[in-house]
């Protein structure tokens, strides 16, 4: 435990900012103000419209192709997280190599335990991302089944309700996929902690800004907002 005393209050503050930033920006993206929605929220309208248009589309090869691509994306990132987790754990287990890296990055290498703890935070983010990608993959699978149960006849009593069910499952899958992506961003930012608490503070700020910019101030967001039907219309 004495080795943990080498973690300074600044390390604690940087770690607190890291976790707090991750939680707050994730919540804000999924619960933005009505006047300034995030890309994630804007896309929910498009996903619902997709399922409404799907009702009368015959055959539904186009829809199946899109969903297949979405599932492939979740599988790709899930596999990538597994490989990354294995790589980081291998470094944690190789104390000699880890100590060598520590000596290269800092003037004073410090206890190996400190470096292991820092890398475990990276593993925590990667594990969270992996679990979100796996769940998103399953949800896209559920969505495919519900889509197949949507009648082609728009006048059918269950057509609209089934399409809405498929849309909501699709939305939940997309949200989990986005959560996984945010975890990867923060896992990469956490690596800066190996250079010290100041580096972690800077990297956390950069990651938070990058995610915020892409959700609330990006060019794709402006494009998505063009000609979106409003509730008043």
PDB file of C-alpha atoms in Angstrom:
ATOM      1  CA  UNK A   1       0.000   0.000   0.000  1.00  0.00           C
ATOM      2  CA  UNK A   2       2.942   2.326   0.589  1.00  0.00           C
ATOM      3  CA  UNK A   3       3.577   2.265  -3.126  1.00  0.00           C
ATOM      4  CA  UNK A   4       0.159   3.785  -3.758  1.00  0.00           C
ATOM      5  CA  UNK A   5       1.207   6.868  -1.818  1.00  0.00           C
ATOM      6  CA  UNK A   6       3.272   7.840  -4.862  1.00  0.00           C
ATOM      7  CA  UNK A   7      -0.005   8.703  -6.563  1.00  0.00           C
ATOM      8  CA  UNK A   8      -0.316  12.427  -5.941  1.00  0.00           C
ATOM      9  CA  UNK A   9      -3.507  14.421  -5.311  1.00  0.00           C
ATOM     10  CA  UNK A  10      -3.113  15.679  -8.863  1.00  0.00           C
ATOM     11  CA  UNK A  11      -3.332  12.084 -10.074  1.00  0.00           C
ATOM     12  CA  UNK A  12      -6.559  11.724  -8.137  1.00  0.00           C
ATOM     13  CA  UNK A  13      -7.942  14.931  -9.595  1.00  0.00           C
ATOM     14  CA  UNK A  14      -7.001  13.862 -13.123  1.00  0.00           C
ATOM     15  CA  UNK A  15      -8.642  10.462 -12.626  1.00  0.00           C
ATOM     16  CA  UNK A  16     -11.756  12.103 -11.206  1.00  0.00           C
ATOM     17  CA  UNK A  17     -11.943  14.400 -14.224  1.00  0.00           C
ATOM     18  CA  UNK A  18     -11.529  11.395 -16.516  1.00  0.00           C
ATOM     19  CA  UNK A  19     -14.424   9.419 -15.043  1.00  0.00           C
ATOM     20  CA  UNK A  20     -16.586  12.473 -14.500  1.00  0.00           C
ATOM     21  CA  UNK A  21     -16.073  13.673 -18.062  1.00  0.00           C
ATOM     22  CA  UNK A  22     -16.913  10.233 -19.434  1.00  0.00           C
ATOM     23  CA  UNK A  23     -20.138  10.020 -17.442  1.00  0.00           C
ATOM     24  CA  UNK A  24     -21.295  13.599 -17.968  1.00  0.00           C
ATOM     25  CA  UNK A  25     -20.679  13.831 -21.702  1.00  0.00           C
ATOM     26  CA  UNK A  26     -22.312  10.439 -22.252  1.00  0.00           C
ATOM     27  CA  UNK A  27     -25.406  11.543 -20.337  1.00  0.00           C
ATOM     28  CA  UNK A  28     -25.536  14.891 -22.122  1.00  0.00           C
ATOM     29  CA  UNK A  29     -25.312  13.296 -25.560  1.00  0.00           C
ATOM     30  CA  UNK A  30     -28.286  11.070 -24.793  1.00  0.00           C
ATOM     31  CA  UNK A  31     -30.234  13.770 -22.909  1.00  0.00           C
ATOM     32  CA  UNK A  32     -29.551  17.048 -24.742  1.00  0.00           C
ATOM     33  CA  UNK A  33     -31.771  20.098 -24.698  1.00  0.00           C
ATOM     34  CA  UNK A  34     -34.710  20.050 -27.093  1.00  0.00           C
ATOM     35  CA  UNK A  35     -33.395  23.137 -28.875  1.00  0.00           C
ATOM     36  CA  UNK A  36     -29.914  21.725 -29.452  1.00  0.00           C
ATOM     37  CA  UNK A  37     -30.045  17.949 -30.014  1.00  0.00           C
ATOM     38  CA  UNK A  38     -26.984  15.784 -30.473  1.00  0.00           C
ATOM     39  CA  UNK A  39     -26.276  13.741 -33.590  1.00  0.00           C
ATOM     40  CA  UNK A  40     -27.260  10.632 -31.627  1.00  0.00           C
ATOM     41  CA  UNK A  41     -30.715  12.064 -30.924  1.00  0.00           C
ATOM     42  CA  UNK A  42     -31.145  13.425 -34.441  1.00  0.00           C
ATOM     43  CA  UNK A  43     -30.431   9.985 -35.870  1.00  0.00           C
ATOM     44  CA  UNK A  44     -33.271   8.461 -33.848  1.00  0.00           C
ATOM     45  CA  UNK A  45     -35.767  10.258 -36.099  1.00  0.00           C
ATOM     46  CA  UNK A  46     -34.061   8.864 -39.187  1.00  0.00           C
ATOM     47  CA  UNK A  47     -34.095   5.349 -37.749  1.00  0.00           C
ATOM     48  CA  UNK A  48     -37.816   5.563 -37.052  1.00  0.00           C
ATOM     49  CA  UNK A  49     -38.439   6.894 -40.560  1.00  0.00           C
ATOM     50  CA  UNK A  50     -36.311   4.052 -41.958  1.00  0.00           C
ATOM     51  CA  UNK A  51     -38.599   1.494 -40.355  1.00  0.00           C
ATOM     52  CA  UNK A  52     -41.727   3.293 -41.529  1.00  0.00           C
ATOM     53  CA  UNK A  53     -40.439   3.278 -45.112  1.00  0.00           C
ATOM     54  CA  UNK A  54     -39.495  -0.371 -44.773  1.00  0.00           C
ATOM     55  CA  UNK A  55     -43.132  -1.421 -44.362  1.00  0.00           C
ATOM     56  CA  UNK A  56     -43.934  -1.023 -48.055  1.00  0.00           C
ATOM     57  CA  UNK A  57     -40.469  -1.839 -49.410  1.00  0.00           C
ATOM     58  CA  UNK A  58     -40.495  -5.152 -51.263  1.00  0.00           C
ATOM     59  CA  UNK A  59     -38.134  -6.899 -51.365  1.00  0.00           C
ATOM     60  CA  UNK A  60     -36.313  -5.706 -48.253  1.00  0.00           C
ATOM     61  CA  UNK A  61     -32.834  -6.555 -49.447  1.00  0.00           C
ATOM     62  CA  UNK A  62     -31.742  -2.945 -48.994  1.00  0.00           C
ATOM     63  CA  UNK A  63     -32.814  -2.936 -45.334  1.00  0.00           C
ATOM     64  CA  UNK A  64     -31.189  -6.296 -44.673  1.00  0.00           C
ATOM     65  CA  UNK A  65     -27.950  -5.051 -46.208  1.00  0.00           C
ATOM     66  CA  UNK A  66     -27.871  -1.943 -44.009  1.00  0.00           C
ATOM     67  CA  UNK A  67     -28.531  -3.964 -40.859  1.00  0.00           C
ATOM     68  CA  UNK A  68     -25.861  -6.478 -41.822  1.00  0.00           C
ATOM     69  CA  UNK A  69     -23.318  -3.673 -42.188  1.00  0.00           C
ATOM     70  CA  UNK A  70     -24.274  -2.309 -38.774  1.00  0.00           C
ATOM     71  CA  UNK A  71     -23.774  -5.717 -37.189  1.00  0.00           C
ATOM     72  CA  UNK A  72     -20.423  -6.111 -38.902  1.00  0.00           C
ATOM     73  CA  UNK A  73     -19.342  -2.803 -37.378  1.00  0.00           C
ATOM     74  CA  UNK A  74     -20.202  -3.953 -33.865  1.00  0.00           C
ATOM     75  CA  UNK A  75     -18.412  -7.261 -34.433  1.00  0.00           C
ATOM     76  CA  UNK A  76     -15.318  -5.487 -35.743  1.00  0.00           C
ATOM     77  CA  UNK A  77     -15.005  -3.136 -32.799  1.00  0.00           C
ATOM     78  CA  UNK A  78     -15.855  -5.908 -30.337  1.00  0.00           C
ATOM     79  CA  UNK A  79     -13.047  -8.044 -31.731  1.00  0.00           C
ATOM     80  CA  UNK A  80     -10.708  -5.065 -31.662  1.00  0.00           C
ATOM     81  CA  UNK A  81     -11.489  -4.475 -27.982  1.00  0.00           C
ATOM     82  CA  UNK A  82     -10.780  -8.120 -27.155  1.00  0.00           C
ATOM     83  CA  UNK A  83      -7.389  -7.940 -28.861  1.00  0.00           C
ATOM     84  CA  UNK A  84      -6.571  -4.656 -27.134  1.00  0.00           C
ATOM     85  CA  UNK A  85      -7.585  -6.013 -23.721  1.00  0.00           C
ATOM     86  CA  UNK A  86      -5.365  -9.053 -24.234  1.00  0.00           C
ATOM     87  CA  UNK A  87      -2.445  -6.863 -25.285  1.00  0.00           C
ATOM     88  CA  UNK A  88      -2.720  -4.520 -22.295  1.00  0.00           C
ATOM     89  CA  UNK A  89      -3.092  -7.422 -19.847  1.00  0.00           C
ATOM     90  CA  UNK A  90       0.001  -9.019 -21.358  1.00  0.00           C
ATOM     91  CA  UNK A  91       1.951  -5.819 -20.719  1.00  0.00           C
ATOM     92  CA  UNK A  92       0.634  -5.653 -17.159  1.00  0.00           C
ATOM     93  CA  UNK A  93       1.749  -9.214 -16.531  1.00  0.00           C
ATOM     94  CA  UNK A  94       5.264  -8.624 -17.903  1.00  0.00           C
ATOM     95  CA  UNK A  95       6.654  -6.546 -15.057  1.00  0.00           C
ATOM     96  CA  UNK A  96      10.201  -6.330 -16.446  1.00  0.00           C
ATOM     97  CA  UNK A  97       9.053  -4.946 -19.762  1.00  0.00           C
ATOM     98  CA  UNK A  98       6.631  -2.623 -17.992  1.00  0.00           C
ATOM     99  CA  UNK A  99       9.381  -1.256 -15.769  1.00  0.00           C
ATOM    100  CA  UNK A 100      11.515  -0.645 -18.835  1.00  0.00           C
ATOM    101  CA  UNK A 101       8.728   1.350 -20.448  1.00  0.00           C
ATOM    102  CA  UNK A 102       8.321   3.305 -17.229  1.00  0.00           C
ATOM    103  CA  UNK A 103      11.997   4.218 -17.179  1.00  0.00           C
ATOM    104  CA  UNK A 104      11.810   5.357 -20.796  1.00  0.00           C
ATOM    105  CA  UNK A 105       8.790   7.574 -20.208  1.00  0.00           C
ATOM    106  CA  UNK A 106       9.764   9.192 -16.924  1.00  0.00           C
ATOM    107  CA  UNK A 107      12.873  10.319 -15.133  1.00  0.00           C
ATOM    108  CA  UNK A 108      11.925   8.173 -12.139  1.00  0.00           C
ATOM    109  CA  UNK A 109      10.413   4.854 -13.036  1.00  0.00           C
ATOM    110  CA  UNK A 110       8.365   4.436  -9.843  1.00  0.00           C
ATOM    111  CA  UNK A 111       6.798   1.220  -8.570  1.00  0.00           C
ATOM    112  CA  UNK A 112       5.561  -1.200 -11.190  1.00  0.00           C
ATOM    113  CA  UNK A 113       2.270  -1.413  -9.289  1.00  0.00           C
ATOM    114  CA  UNK A 114       1.491   2.201 -10.147  1.00  0.00           C
ATOM    115  CA  UNK A 115       1.927   1.534 -13.852  1.00  0.00           C
ATOM    116  CA  UNK A 116      -0.189  -1.574 -13.619  1.00  0.00           C
ATOM    117  CA  UNK A 117      -2.999   0.359 -11.954  1.00  0.00           C
ATOM    118  CA  UNK A 118      -2.881   3.006 -14.661  1.00  0.00           C
ATOM    119  CA  UNK A 119      -3.131   0.364 -17.365  1.00  0.00           C
ATOM    120  CA  UNK A 120      -5.998  -1.326 -15.509  1.00  0.00           C
ATOM    121  CA  UNK A 121      -8.010   1.863 -16.008  1.00  0.00           C
ATOM    122  CA  UNK A 122      -7.411   1.466 -19.741  1.00  0.00           C
ATOM    123  CA  UNK A 123      -8.580  -2.142 -19.485  1.00  0.00           C
ATOM    124  CA  UNK A 124     -11.721  -0.998 -17.650  1.00  0.00           C
ATOM    125  CA  UNK A 125     -12.684   1.333 -20.509  1.00  0.00           C
ATOM    126  CA  UNK A 126     -11.908  -1.316 -23.120  1.00  0.00           C
ATOM    127  CA  UNK A 127     -13.951  -3.914 -21.244  1.00  0.00           C
ATOM    128  CA  UNK A 128     -16.897  -1.545 -21.014  1.00  0.00           C
ATOM    129  CA  UNK A 129     -16.603  -0.887 -24.731  1.00  0.00           C
ATOM    130  CA  UNK A 130     -16.445  -4.601 -25.503  1.00  0.00           C
ATOM    131  CA  UNK A 131     -19.595  -5.321 -23.478  1.00  0.00           C
ATOM    132  CA  UNK A 132     -21.455  -2.484 -25.207  1.00  0.00           C
ATOM    133  CA  UNK A 133     -20.439  -3.708 -28.671  1.00  0.00           C
ATOM    134  CA  UNK A 134     -21.534  -7.260 -27.855  1.00  0.00           C
ATOM    135  CA  UNK A 135     -24.901  -6.047 -26.599  1.00  0.00           C
ATOM    136  CA  UNK A 136     -25.333  -3.773 -29.627  1.00  0.00           C
ATOM    137  CA  UNK A 137     -24.640  -6.732 -31.889  1.00  0.00           C
ATOM    138  CA  UNK A 138     -27.340  -8.766 -30.179  1.00  0.00           C
ATOM    139  CA  UNK A 139     -29.813  -5.889 -30.338  1.00  0.00           C
ATOM    140  CA  UNK A 140     -29.239  -5.476 -34.066  1.00  0.00           C
ATOM    141  CA  UNK A 141     -29.963  -9.213 -34.316  1.00  0.00           C
ATOM    142  CA  UNK A 142     -33.227  -8.747 -32.417  1.00  0.00           C
ATOM    143  CA  UNK A 143     -34.039  -5.846 -34.718  1.00  0.00           C
ATOM    144  CA  UNK A 144     -33.553  -8.068 -37.763  1.00  0.00           C
ATOM    145  CA  UNK A 145     -36.078 -10.578 -36.405  1.00  0.00           C
ATOM    146  CA  UNK A 146     -38.648  -7.893 -35.608  1.00  0.00           C
ATOM    147  CA  UNK A 147     -38.145  -6.336 -39.040  1.00  0.00           C
ATOM    148  CA  UNK A 148     -38.886  -9.690 -40.619  1.00  0.00           C
ATOM    149  CA  UNK A 149     -42.152  -9.785 -38.652  1.00  0.00           C
ATOM    150  CA  UNK A 150     -43.345  -6.423 -40.036  1.00  0.00           C
ATOM    151  CA  UNK A 151     -46.109  -6.962 -42.612  1.00  0.00           C
ATOM    152  CA  UNK A 152     -45.634  -5.450 -46.078  1.00  0.00           C
ATOM    153  CA  UNK A 153     -49.229  -4.219 -46.072  1.00  0.00           C
ATOM    154  CA  UNK A 154     -49.327  -0.759 -44.508  1.00  0.00           C
ATOM    155  CA  UNK A 155     -53.024  -1.231 -43.729  1.00  0.00           C
ATOM    156  CA  UNK A 156     -52.287  -4.307 -41.609  1.00  0.00           C
ATOM    157  CA  UNK A 157     -53.232  -3.736 -37.977  1.00  0.00           C
ATOM    158  CA  UNK A 158     -49.743  -4.572 -36.651  1.00  0.00           C
ATOM    159  CA  UNK A 159     -47.617  -3.008 -39.407  1.00  0.00           C
ATOM    160  CA  UNK A 160     -47.014   0.357 -37.749  1.00  0.00           C
ATOM    161  CA  UNK A 161     -46.580  -1.013 -34.238  1.00  0.00           C
ATOM    162  CA  UNK A 162     -44.106  -3.699 -35.354  1.00  0.00           C
ATOM    163  CA  UNK A 163     -42.146  -1.141 -37.373  1.00  0.00           C
ATOM    164  CA  UNK A 164     -42.001   1.106 -34.316  1.00  0.00           C
ATOM    165  CA  UNK A 165     -40.759  -1.802 -32.201  1.00  0.00           C
ATOM    166  CA  UNK A 166     -38.016  -2.501 -34.718  1.00  0.00           C
ATOM    167  CA  UNK A 167     -37.063   1.180 -34.734  1.00  0.00           C
ATOM    168  CA  UNK A 168     -36.797   1.396 -30.940  1.00  0.00           C
ATOM    169  CA  UNK A 169     -34.628  -1.722 -30.750  1.00  0.00           C
ATOM    170  CA  UNK A 170     -32.479  -0.323 -33.550  1.00  0.00           C
ATOM    171  CA  UNK A 171     -32.099   2.927 -31.611  1.00  0.00           C
ATOM    172  CA  UNK A 172     -31.053   1.122 -28.430  1.00  0.00           C
ATOM    173  CA  UNK A 173     -28.491  -0.877 -30.411  1.00  0.00           C
ATOM    174  CA  UNK A 174     -27.068   2.318 -31.905  1.00  0.00           C
ATOM    175  CA  UNK A 175     -26.851   3.983 -28.488  1.00  0.00           C
ATOM    176  CA  UNK A 176     -24.907   1.033 -27.079  1.00  0.00           C
ATOM    177  CA  UNK A 177     -22.616   1.106 -30.105  1.00  0.00           C
ATOM    178  CA  UNK A 178     -21.955   4.803 -29.501  1.00  0.00           C
ATOM    179  CA  UNK A 179     -21.257   4.134 -25.823  1.00  0.00           C
ATOM    180  CA  UNK A 180     -18.692   1.572 -26.856  1.00  0.00           C
ATOM    181  CA  UNK A 181     -17.021   4.072 -29.174  1.00  0.00           C
ATOM    182  CA  UNK A 182     -16.833   6.669 -26.420  1.00  0.00           C
ATOM    183  CA  UNK A 183     -15.154   4.112 -24.154  1.00  0.00           C
ATOM    184  CA  UNK A 184     -12.508   3.512 -26.812  1.00  0.00           C
ATOM    185  CA  UNK A 185     -11.869   7.256 -27.078  1.00  0.00           C
ATOM    186  CA  UNK A 186     -11.377   7.492 -23.328  1.00  0.00           C
ATOM    187  CA  UNK A 187      -9.234   4.351 -23.224  1.00  0.00           C
ATOM    188  CA  UNK A 188      -6.868   5.977 -25.697  1.00  0.00           C
ATOM    189  CA  UNK A 189      -6.898   9.192 -23.691  1.00  0.00           C
ATOM    190  CA  UNK A 190      -6.102   7.304 -20.495  1.00  0.00           C
ATOM    191  CA  UNK A 191      -2.832   6.075 -21.982  1.00  0.00           C
ATOM    192  CA  UNK A 192      -1.533   9.614 -21.538  1.00  0.00           C
ATOM    193  CA  UNK A 193      -1.567   8.980 -17.782  1.00  0.00           C
ATOM    194  CA  UNK A 194       1.628   6.999 -18.288  1.00  0.00           C
ATOM    195  CA  UNK A 195       3.275  10.364 -18.919  1.00  0.00           C
ATOM    196  CA  UNK A 196       1.891  11.840 -15.725  1.00  0.00           C
ATOM    197  CA  UNK A 197      -1.228  13.548 -14.333  1.00  0.00           C
ATOM    198  CA  UNK A 198      -0.801  16.717 -16.389  1.00  0.00           C
ATOM    199  CA  UNK A 199      -0.823  14.650 -19.567  1.00  0.00           C
ATOM    200  CA  UNK A 200      -4.002  12.903 -18.414  1.00  0.00           C
ATOM    201  CA  UNK A 201      -5.699  16.234 -17.723  1.00  0.00           C
ATOM    202  CA  UNK A 202      -4.824  17.462 -21.206  1.00  0.00           C
ATOM    203  CA  UNK A 203      -5.806  14.239 -22.980  1.00  0.00           C
ATOM    204  CA  UNK A 204      -9.122  14.037 -21.109  1.00  0.00           C
ATOM    205  CA  UNK A 205      -9.952  17.584 -22.127  1.00  0.00           C
ATOM    206  CA  UNK A 206      -9.061  16.850 -25.750  1.00  0.00           C
ATOM    207  CA  UNK A 207     -11.126  13.659 -25.842  1.00  0.00           C
ATOM    208  CA  UNK A 208     -14.130  15.382 -24.267  1.00  0.00           C
ATOM    209  CA  UNK A 209     -13.883  18.266 -26.741  1.00  0.00           C
ATOM    210  CA  UNK A 210     -13.542  15.898 -29.704  1.00  0.00           C
ATOM    211  CA  UNK A 211     -16.628  13.909 -28.712  1.00  0.00           C
ATOM    212  CA  UNK A 212     -18.631  17.069 -27.981  1.00  0.00           C
ATOM    213  CA  UNK A 213     -17.628  18.642 -31.286  1.00  0.00           C
ATOM    214  CA  UNK A 214     -18.693  15.618 -33.301  1.00  0.00           C
ATOM    215  CA  UNK A 215     -22.051  15.406 -31.540  1.00  0.00           C
ATOM    216  CA  UNK A 216     -22.963  19.091 -31.271  1.00  0.00           C
ATOM    217  CA  UNK A 217     -20.851  21.173 -33.669  1.00  0.00           C
ATOM    218  CA  UNK A 218     -19.925  19.027 -36.656  1.00  0.00           C
ATOM    219  CA  UNK A 219     -20.734  19.517 -40.321  1.00  0.00           C
ATOM    220  CA  UNK A 220     -22.605  16.172 -40.516  1.00  0.00           C
ATOM    221  CA  UNK A 221     -24.915  17.443 -37.751  1.00  0.00           C
ATOM    222  CA  UNK A 222     -25.742  20.521 -39.826  1.00  0.00           C
ATOM    223  CA  UNK A 223     -26.504  18.322 -42.823  1.00  0.00           C
ATOM    224  CA  UNK A 224     -28.774  16.038 -40.789  1.00  0.00           C
ATOM    225  CA  UNK A 225     -30.785  19.010 -39.533  1.00  0.00           C
ATOM    226  CA  UNK A 226     -31.681  20.179 -43.036  1.00  0.00           C
ATOM    227  CA  UNK A 227     -35.372  19.720 -43.916  1.00  0.00           C
ATOM    228  CA  UNK A 228     -36.201  17.638 -40.856  1.00  0.00           C
ATOM    229  CA  UNK A 229     -39.978  17.728 -40.330  1.00  0.00           C
ATOM    230  CA  UNK A 230     -40.869  19.518 -37.111  1.00  0.00           C
ATOM    231  CA  UNK A 231     -43.669  18.599 -34.727  1.00  0.00           C
ATOM    232  CA  UNK A 232     -45.528  21.768 -35.688  1.00  0.00           C
ATOM    233  CA  UNK A 233     -45.586  20.741 -39.360  1.00  0.00           C
TER     234      UNK A 233
END
